[in-house]
Tab-separated table of C-alpha atoms in Angstrom:
chain	number	residue	atom	x	y	z
A	1	MET	CA	-12.936	-3.187	15.437
A	2	ILE	CA	-12.494	-0.519	18.117
A	3	ASP	CA	-8.720	-0.587	17.656
A	4	LYS	CA	-9.215	0.657	14.048
A	5	VAL	CA	-11.238	3.718	15.094
A	6	PRO	CA	-8.255	6.051	15.770
A	7	ASP	CA	-6.647	5.143	12.428
A	8	ARG	CA	-9.914	5.660	10.560
A	9	LEU	CA	-10.506	8.968	12.339
A	10	ILE	CA	-7.034	10.200	11.371
A	11	GLU	CA	-7.680	9.174	7.763
A	12	LEU	CA	-11.024	11.020	7.728
A	13	ILE	CA	-9.358	14.150	9.090
A	14	GLN	CA	-6.572	13.956	6.493
A	15	LEU	CA	-8.979	13.481	3.576
A	16	GLY	CA	-11.307	16.164	4.878
A	17	LEU	CA	-8.553	18.716	5.437
A	18	LEU	CA	-7.313	18.308	1.872
A	19	GLY	CA	-10.842	18.850	0.582
A	20	ALA	CA	-11.332	21.767	2.978
A	21	PHE	CA	-8.137	23.391	1.704
A	22	GLY	CA	-9.554	23.217	-1.826
A	23	GLY	CA	-12.845	24.642	-0.565
A	24	LEU	CA	-11.003	27.501	1.124
A	25	ALA	CA	-9.154	28.236	-2.111
A	26	ASN	CA	-12.469	28.218	-3.982
A	27	TYR	CA	-14.050	30.648	-1.543
A	28	VAL	CA	-11.136	33.070	-1.822
A	29	TYR	CA	-11.137	32.730	-5.622
A	30	VAL	CA	-14.895	33.336	-5.997
A	31	THR	CA	-14.857	36.201	-3.492
A	32	MET	CA	-12.024	37.928	-5.355
A	33	GLN	CA	-13.485	37.272	-8.824
A	34	ASN	CA	-16.929	38.608	-7.930
A	35	GLU	CA	-15.513	41.315	-5.663
A	36	SER	CA	-17.929	40.085	-2.987
A	37	LYS	CA	-17.862	40.998	0.659
A	38	PHE	CA	-16.047	38.461	2.843
A	39	SER	CA	-18.344	36.411	5.086
A	40	TRP	CA	-17.133	34.120	7.858
A	41	ILE	CA	-20.382	32.149	7.722
A	42	ARG	CA	-20.074	31.469	3.988
A	43	LEU	CA	-16.428	30.576	4.443
A	44	PHE	CA	-17.314	28.103	7.207
A	45	VAL	CA	-20.121	26.533	5.131
A	46	ASN	CA	-17.853	26.256	2.091
A	47	VAL	CA	-15.048	24.642	4.103
A	48	PHE	CA	-17.493	22.285	5.862
A	49	LEU	CA	-19.000	21.083	2.573
A	50	ALA	CA	-15.538	20.718	1.029
A	51	PHE	CA	-14.475	18.650	4.065
A	52	PHE	CA	-17.456	16.363	3.394
A	53	VAL	CA	-16.684	16.090	-0.333
A	54	GLY	CA	-13.018	15.411	0.424
A	55	ASN	CA	-14.013	12.478	2.627
A	56	MET	CA	-16.547	11.199	0.137
A	57	ILE	CA	-14.177	11.325	-2.847
A	58	GLY	CA	-11.182	10.195	-0.800
A	59	SER	CA	-12.925	7.015	0.275
A	60	LEU	CA	-13.526	6.144	-3.387
A	61	LEU	CA	-9.951	6.729	-4.574
A	62	PRO	CA	-7.126	4.232	-4.284
A	63	ASP	CA	-3.846	5.409	-2.774
A	64	SER	CA	-1.742	7.084	-5.451
A	65	THR	CA	0.720	9.874	-6.011
A	66	TYR	CA	-2.041	12.198	-7.219
A	67	LYS	CA	-4.636	11.557	-4.503
A	68	ASP	CA	-3.819	14.734	-2.555
A	69	GLY	CA	-4.203	16.913	-5.629
A	70	VAL	CA	-7.437	15.213	-6.646
A	71	LEU	CA	-8.867	15.792	-3.168
A	72	MET	CA	-7.938	19.482	-3.225
A	73	ALA	CA	-9.486	19.795	-6.699
A	74	ALA	CA	-12.613	18.026	-5.430
A	75	GLY	CA	-12.784	20.496	-2.542
A	76	PHE	CA	-12.399	23.365	-4.994
A	77	CYS	CA	-15.268	21.921	-7.081
A	78	THR	CA	-17.519	21.141	-4.114
A	79	TYR	CA	-20.702	22.748	-5.425
A	80	PRO	CA	-20.563	21.198	-8.932
A	81	ILE	CA	-19.880	17.765	-7.402
A	82	LEU	CA	-22.784	18.075	-4.962
A	83	ASN	CA	-25.026	19.314	-7.795
A	84	ILE	CA	-24.170	16.282	-9.945
A	85	ILE	CA	-24.890	13.937	-7.047
A	86	GLU	CA	-28.198	15.667	-6.311
A	87	VAL	CA	-29.409	15.624	-9.931
A	88	GLN	CA	-28.320	12.042	-10.581
A	89	SER	CA	-29.778	10.843	-7.270
A	90	ARG	CA	-33.162	12.337	-8.114
A	91	LYS	CA	-33.052	10.846	-11.606
A	92	ARG	CA	-32.046	7.368	-10.401
A	93	LEU	CA	-34.481	7.433	-7.486
A	94	GLY	CA	-37.288	8.454	-9.848
A	95	GLN	CA	-36.459	5.586	-12.208
A	96	LEU	CA	-36.304	3.130	-9.319
A	97	LEU	CA	-39.602	4.382	-7.917
A	98	ASP	CA	-41.277	4.146	-11.348
A	99	ARG	CA	-40.102	0.535	-11.743
A	100	TRP	CA	-41.253	-0.386	-8.263
A	101	LEU	CA	-44.663	1.256	-8.720
A	102	SER	CA	-45.192	-0.380	-12.108
A	103	ARG	CA	-44.577	-3.773	-10.473
A	104	GLN	CA	-46.909	-3.016	-7.564
A	105	VAL	CA	-49.733	-1.168	-9.323
A	106	GLY	CA	-49.132	-1.835	-12.993
A	107	PRO	CA	-47.864	0.466	-15.716
A	108	ALA	CA	-49.121	4.026	-15.450
A	109	ALA	CA	-51.213	5.429	-18.281
A	110	ASP	CA	-49.344	7.824	-20.525
A	111	LYS	CA	-50.592	11.387	-20.087
A	112	ASP	CA	-50.493	11.925	-23.858
A	113	SER	CA	-52.504	8.823	-24.723
A	114	PRO	CA	-56.239	9.102	-25.515
A	115	GLU	CA	-57.128	6.796	-22.602
A	116	ALA	CA	-55.791	9.251	-20.031
């Protein structure tokens, strides 16, 4: 188990750097398009989040010829990807919580029904 740690760490760095490169490209693109002032803090945050997304997406993809490009594109699209995950997580968690509560307490009364 411990002997696999260096290999896994190298893989995480590789996946993250590809995502971070896409995130860097996105920051430069958005800054130039909006004619915004350059900010080192925003650049660092963008690259950090893209590094995370690169690792997350990279662990889901099989090895292929196009994996590097997909990871850079994922890094470029960091904010839309994180937004999708956030919205879908809330939706799924809400559905799961509703099902669990209906089993524990019983079905909730509909707010539009006359009994409510």
